GROMACS .gro file of C-alpha atoms in nm:
model
  274
    1MET     CA    1   0.000   0.000   0.000
    2ALA     CA    2   0.146   0.338  -0.101
    3PRO     CA    3   0.226   0.568   0.191
    4LEU     CA    4  -0.008   0.859   0.253
    5LEU     CA    5   0.117   1.204   0.157
    6TRP     CA    6   0.091   1.336   0.512
    7ALA     CA    7   0.261   1.039   0.681
    8PRO     CA    8   0.637   1.094   0.740
    9VAL     CA    9   0.883   0.807   0.752
   10LEU     CA   10   0.831   0.618   1.076
   11ALA     CA   11   1.101   0.618   1.340
   12ALA     CA   12   1.147   0.424   1.663
   13ALA     CA   13   0.927   0.544   1.945
   14GLY     CA   14   1.080   0.732   2.233
   15PRO     CA   15   1.139   0.485   2.518
   16ALA     CA   16   0.939   0.693   2.765
   17ASP     CA   17   0.635   0.742   2.542
   18PRO     CA   18   0.337   0.510   2.594
   19PRO     CA   19   0.199   0.343   2.283
   20VAL     CA   20  -0.102   0.499   2.118
   21PRO     CA   21  -0.411   0.297   2.219
   22ALA     CA   22  -0.561   0.088   1.944
   23GLY     CA   23  -0.867   0.234   1.781
   24ARG     CA   24  -1.061   0.314   1.468
   25ASN     CA   25  -1.129   0.637   1.287
   26PRO     CA   26  -1.410   0.799   1.489
   27GLY     CA   27  -1.532   1.004   1.194
   28GLY     CA   28  -1.626   1.361   1.258
   29PHE     CA   29  -1.444   1.674   1.152
   30PRO     CA   30  -1.064   1.665   1.191
   31VAL     CA   31  -0.879   1.959   1.343
   32ALA     CA   32  -0.503   1.974   1.391
   33VAL     CA   33  -0.363   2.065   1.733
   34ILE     CA   34   0.003   2.167   1.730
   35GLY     CA   35   0.172   2.204   2.067
   36ASP     CA   36   0.381   2.029   2.331
   37GLY     CA   37   0.189   1.701   2.299
   38PHE     CA   38  -0.088   1.560   2.513
   39ASP     CA   39  -0.179   1.246   2.706
   40TYR     CA   40  -0.352   1.038   2.442
   41THR     CA   41  -0.379   0.746   2.684
   42GLN     CA   42  -0.675   0.920   2.849
   43ARG     CA   43  -0.978   0.739   2.714
   44PRO     CA   44  -1.180   1.042   2.587
   45LEU     CA   45  -0.878   1.165   2.391
   46ALA     CA   46  -0.782   0.820   2.262
   47GLN     CA   47  -1.132   0.773   2.125
   48MET     CA   48  -1.123   1.100   1.930
   49LEU     CA   49  -0.781   1.077   1.765
   50ALA     CA   50  -0.801   1.111   1.389
   51ARG     CA   51  -0.694   0.783   1.229
   52ASP     CA   52  -0.645   0.638   0.885
   53GLY     CA   53  -0.829   0.338   0.745
   54GLU     CA   54  -0.593   0.098   0.919
   55GLY     CA   55  -0.641   0.255   1.262
   56GLU     CA   56  -0.304   0.435   1.271
   57ILE     CA   57  -0.323   0.785   1.413
   58ILE     CA   58  -0.290   1.081   1.183
   59GLY     CA   59  -0.035   1.269   1.390
   60TYR     CA   60   0.336   1.303   1.450
   61ASP     CA   61   0.602   1.403   1.702
   62PHE     CA   62   0.857   1.635   1.541
   63ILE     CA   63   1.068   1.645   1.856
   64ASP     CA   64   1.120   1.270   1.900
   65ASP     CA   65   1.064   1.195   1.529
   66ASP     CA   66   0.801   0.926   1.582
   67ARG     CA   67   0.427   0.864   1.570
   68GLN     CA   68   0.372   0.910   1.944
   69PRO     CA   69   0.308   1.283   2.008
   70PHE     CA   70   0.280   1.234   2.383
   71GLY     CA   71   0.293   1.501   2.651
   72THR     CA   72   0.180   1.539   3.011
   73GLY     CA   73   0.151   1.917   3.029
   74PRO     CA   74  -0.138   2.161   2.995
   75ASP     CA   75  -0.197   2.085   2.628
   76THR     CA   76  -0.388   1.777   2.745
   77ASP     CA   77  -0.649   2.009   2.894
   78ALA     CA   78  -0.663   2.212   2.574
   79ALA     CA   79  -0.712   1.900   2.361
   80GLY     CA   80  -0.983   1.785   2.601
   81ILE     CA   81  -1.171   2.112   2.551
   82VAL     CA   82  -1.143   2.078   2.172
   83ILE     CA   83  -1.307   1.736   2.172
   84GLY     CA   84  -1.548   1.813   2.457
   85GLU     CA   85  -1.689   2.130   2.306
   86GLY     CA   86  -1.613   2.039   1.946
   87GLN     CA   87  -1.866   1.754   1.956
   88ALA     CA   88  -1.790   1.632   1.603
   89ALA     CA   89  -1.419   1.719   1.621
   90THR     CA   90  -1.143   1.461   1.593
   91VAL     CA   91  -0.783   1.557   1.667
   92VAL     CA   92  -0.479   1.538   1.443
   93ALA     CA   93  -0.218   1.542   1.722
   94ILE     CA   94   0.113   1.710   1.635
   95ARG     CA   95   0.396   1.766   1.881
   96ALA     CA   96   0.666   2.020   1.799
   97ASP     CA   97   0.900   2.272   1.951
   98VAL     CA   98   0.656   2.553   1.885
   99ARG     CA   99   0.910   2.820   1.976
  100GLN     CA  100   1.159   2.703   1.716
  101ILE     CA  101   1.104   2.806   1.352
  102VAL     CA  102   1.210   2.484   1.177
  103SER     CA  103   1.013   2.253   1.407
  104LEU     CA  104   0.698   2.466   1.393
  105THR     CA  105   0.725   2.500   1.015
  106ARG     CA  106   0.750   2.123   0.972
  107ALA     CA  107   0.452   2.072   1.201
  108ILE     CA  108   0.239   2.318   1.005
  109GLY     CA  109   0.344   2.155   0.678
  110TYR     CA  110   0.229   1.818   0.811
  111ALA     CA  111  -0.100   1.964   0.936
  112THR     CA  112  -0.181   2.122   0.599
  113GLN     CA  113  -0.133   1.786   0.426
  114SER     CA  114  -0.357   1.609   0.676
  115PRO     CA  115  -0.739   1.604   0.645
  116ALA     CA  116  -0.762   1.903   0.883
  117SER     CA  117  -0.843   2.248   0.747
  118ILE     CA  118  -0.859   2.404   1.097
  119ILE     CA  119  -0.522   2.425   1.271
  120ALA     CA  120  -0.489   2.525   1.636
  121ILE     CA  121  -0.142   2.631   1.742
  122LEU     CA  122  -0.083   2.627   2.117
  123ALA     CA  123   0.188   2.892   2.114
  124PRO     CA  124   0.163   3.266   2.177
  125ILE     CA  125   0.176   3.510   1.887
  126SER     CA  126   0.383   3.733   2.114
  127THR     CA  127   0.678   3.504   2.039
  128ARG     CA  128   0.870   3.639   1.740
  129GLU     CA  129   0.937   3.292   1.598
  130VAL     CA  130   0.570   3.198   1.608
  131ALA     CA  131   0.461   3.524   1.448
  132THR     CA  132   0.716   3.485   1.169
  133VAL     CA  133   0.607   3.132   1.084
  134ILE     CA  134   0.235   3.212   1.100
  135ALA     CA  135   0.270   3.513   0.871
  136ALA     CA  136   0.435   3.292   0.609
  137ALA     CA  137   0.198   2.998   0.660
  138ALA     CA  138  -0.113   3.214   0.628
  139ARG     CA  139   0.002   3.333   0.287
  140LYS     CA  140   0.110   2.988   0.168
  141PHE     CA  141  -0.200   2.799   0.288
  142PRO     CA  142  -0.500   3.029   0.234
  143ARG     CA  143  -0.747   2.739   0.256
  144HIS     CA  144  -0.658   2.663   0.616
  145LEU     CA  145  -0.778   2.850   0.924
  146PHE     CA  146  -0.506   2.909   1.183
  147ILE     CA  147  -0.616   2.972   1.543
  148LEU     CA  148  -0.355   3.077   1.796
  149GLU     CA  149  -0.314   3.235   2.133
  150ALA     CA  150  -0.237   3.597   2.208
  151GLY     CA  151  -0.039   3.482   2.512
  152ASP     CA  152  -0.043   3.547   2.883
  153ASP     CA  153   0.226   3.809   2.939
  154GLY     CA  154   0.003   4.109   3.013
  155LEU     CA  155   0.130   4.282   2.698
  156ASP     CA  156  -0.023   4.521   2.448
  157LEU     CA  157   0.080   4.335   2.134
  158ASP     CA  158   0.017   4.639   1.915
  159ALA     CA  159   0.332   4.788   2.065
  160GLN     CA  160   0.539   4.475   2.002
  161SER     CA  161   0.748   4.357   1.709
  162PRO     CA  162   0.704   4.192   1.460
  163ALA     CA  163   0.424   4.358   1.268
  164HIS     CA  164   0.059   4.269   1.310
  165ILE     CA  165  -0.083   3.956   1.150
  166ALA     CA  166  -0.443   3.998   1.037
  167PRO     CA  167  -0.516   3.791   0.726
  168GLU     CA  168  -0.857   3.641   0.667
  169ASN     CA  169  -0.738   3.292   0.764
  170VAL     CA  170  -0.584   3.368   1.106
  171VAL     CA  171  -0.773   3.412   1.434
  172VAL     CA  172  -0.573   3.537   1.732
  173VAL     CA  173  -0.761   3.494   2.059
  174THR     CA  174  -0.717   3.608   2.417
  175SER     CA  175  -0.896   3.527   2.742
  176ALA     CA  176  -1.167   3.707   2.937
  177ASP     CA  177  -1.370   3.647   3.250
  178ALA     CA  178  -1.745   3.583   3.259
  179GLN     CA  179  -1.817   3.957   3.240
  180GLY     CA  180  -1.594   4.011   2.936
  181THR     CA  181  -1.305   4.180   3.113
  182LEU     CA  182  -0.969   4.048   2.998
  183THR     CA  183  -0.800   3.823   3.251
  184PRO     CA  184  -0.510   3.995   3.432
  185SER     CA  185  -0.238   3.819   3.233
  186ALA     CA  186  -0.410   3.833   2.894
  187ASN     CA  187  -0.228   3.995   2.606
  188SER     CA  188  -0.434   4.248   2.412
  189GLY     CA  189  -0.415   4.463   2.101
  190SER     CA  190  -0.687   4.622   1.891
  191SER     CA  191  -0.489   4.556   1.572
  192THR     CA  192  -0.322   4.227   1.663
  193VAL     CA  193  -0.578   4.029   1.865
  194ASP     CA  194  -0.903   3.935   1.690
  195LEU     CA  195  -1.127   3.857   1.985
  196ALA     CA  196  -1.154   3.752   2.347
  197VAL     CA  197  -1.345   3.453   2.479
  198THR     CA  198  -1.458   3.367   2.830
  199THR     CA  199  -1.227   3.105   2.981
  200SER     CA  200  -1.328   3.111   3.349
  201GLY     CA  201  -1.513   2.808   3.482
  202VAL     CA  202  -1.460   2.606   3.165
  203TRP     CA  203  -1.274   2.304   3.298
  204ASP     CA  204  -1.388   2.091   3.591
  205ARG     CA  205  -1.066   1.910   3.673
  206SER     CA  206  -1.076   1.543   3.759
  207ASN     CA  207  -0.710   1.447   3.715
  208THR     CA  208  -0.363   1.578   3.792
  209THR     CA  209  -0.275   1.712   3.448
  210PRO     CA  210  -0.168   2.079   3.469
  211ALA     CA  211  -0.451   2.308   3.368
  212ALA     CA  212  -0.430   2.485   3.034
  213SER     CA  213  -0.342   2.853   3.055
  214PRO     CA  214  -0.622   3.105   2.991
  215SER     CA  215  -0.482   3.174   2.644
  216LYS     CA  216  -0.461   2.805   2.550
  217THR     CA  217  -0.814   2.757   2.679
  218ALA     CA  218  -0.932   3.042   2.457
  219VAL     CA  219  -0.770   2.878   2.154
  220ALA     CA  220  -0.932   2.544   2.238
  221ARG     CA  221  -1.279   2.699   2.273
  222ILE     CA  222  -1.261   2.887   1.943
  223THR     CA  223  -1.121   2.579   1.770
  224ALA     CA  224  -1.416   2.377   1.897
  225LEU     CA  225  -1.656   2.650   1.780
  226ALA     CA  226  -1.496   2.651   1.434
  227ALA     CA  227  -1.528   2.270   1.414
  228ARG     CA  228  -1.898   2.281   1.507
  229LEU     CA  229  -1.964   2.553   1.254
  230ARG     CA  230  -1.783   2.361   0.980
  231ALA     CA  231  -1.975   2.045   1.072
  232VAL     CA  232  -2.305   2.232   1.030
  233GLU     CA  233  -2.197   2.415   0.715
  234PRO     CA  234  -1.928   2.204   0.547
  235GLU     CA  235  -1.914   2.420   0.234
  236VAL     CA  236  -1.825   2.742   0.417
  237THR     CA  237  -1.494   2.894   0.301
  238VAL     CA  238  -1.213   2.977   0.540
  239ALA     CA  239  -1.278   3.350   0.501
  240GLU     CA  240  -1.647   3.295   0.572
  241LEU     CA  241  -1.560   3.076   0.869
  242LYS     CA  242  -1.354   3.350   1.030
  243SER     CA  243  -1.619   3.610   0.944
  244ARG     CA  244  -1.894   3.400   1.107
  245ILE     CA  245  -1.689   3.359   1.423
  246MET     CA  246  -1.606   3.729   1.441
  247ALA     CA  247  -1.974   3.818   1.392
  248LEU     CA  248  -2.060   3.634   1.716
  249ALA     CA  249  -1.854   3.876   1.924
  250ALA     CA  250  -2.002   4.165   2.121
  251ALA     CA  251  -1.826   4.480   2.235
  252SER     CA  252  -1.595   4.416   2.530
  253PRO     CA  253  -1.678   4.607   2.849
  254GLY     CA  254  -1.426   4.812   3.041
  255LYS     CA  255  -1.104   4.917   2.875
  256ALA     CA  256  -1.167   5.010   2.513
  257ASN     CA  257  -0.995   4.862   2.209
  258THR     CA  258  -0.843   4.557   2.376
  259THR     CA  259  -0.924   4.340   2.072
  260ARG     CA  260  -1.024   4.399   1.712
  261GLY     CA  261  -1.359   4.222   1.723
  262GLY     CA  262  -1.479   4.215   2.084
  263TRP     CA  263  -1.572   3.925   2.311
  264ILE     CA  264  -1.761   3.597   2.285
  265ALA     CA  265  -1.920   3.523   2.622
  266ASP     CA  266  -2.030   3.163   2.572
  267PRO     CA  267  -1.913   2.999   2.249
  268ARG     CA  268  -2.104   2.681   2.338
  269ARG     CA  269  -2.432   2.863   2.262
  270HIS     CA  270  -2.344   2.882   1.893
  271PHE     CA  271  -2.384   2.598   1.643
  272TRP     CA  272  -2.427   2.346   1.923
  273LEU     CA  273  -2.523   2.008   1.776
  274GLU     CA  274  -2.833   1.862   1.941
   0.00000   0.00000   0.00000
């Protein structure tokens, strides 16, 4: 059988990484999650991994160079939110050094050749390397929607370098509380950050995995929203997908001009599949 375009040459698994649980393709709408890896041995995540027709996961670890993109950090929470709120979402799991240009570029290249047209990147746009790669990727892959975090440094990104990234296929999100006020650490920027989303009270923890940061949680929630919207309207273009998401935002209270588009209070209310 000829190898699939998006499947790199297999390498030996890292000795510390647990094997990917056996499973079948769960169907649904695939979204790529690029980050530090997550604990795919947790049953809910294992069940929603995107897989090929032979049950092999569609995913890769560009740090260990194998097909076991495992991690025990906060990205596990973020992936859990994607599948929990995404409903029909399945995850193309990609582990990379997201702060290093070559590794992140390879991960994005893999994601764009996978079945996923929505790509969540769990890395802050405030990092110069991330911003540089995303600017190039957005131009090269206009049929993919990139969703990434503003970061949690308490910065006004409009005053930072490099220049703003605002193409029609990139959504930069930051975190807000239940009243729409940005969380204390949230990065902002009326030209750089597209919208805020409520992240407080989202995750009821039942294990010892470190909780996702507010910014990662925001990315996960908007990724899930995009997946639900695409599941309901599969023919929507990437530009229309971003436009529909932005149209759900209301004006943020308090400090003016903290984001370009405003704030989404409860993304679960929109396009929820009954």
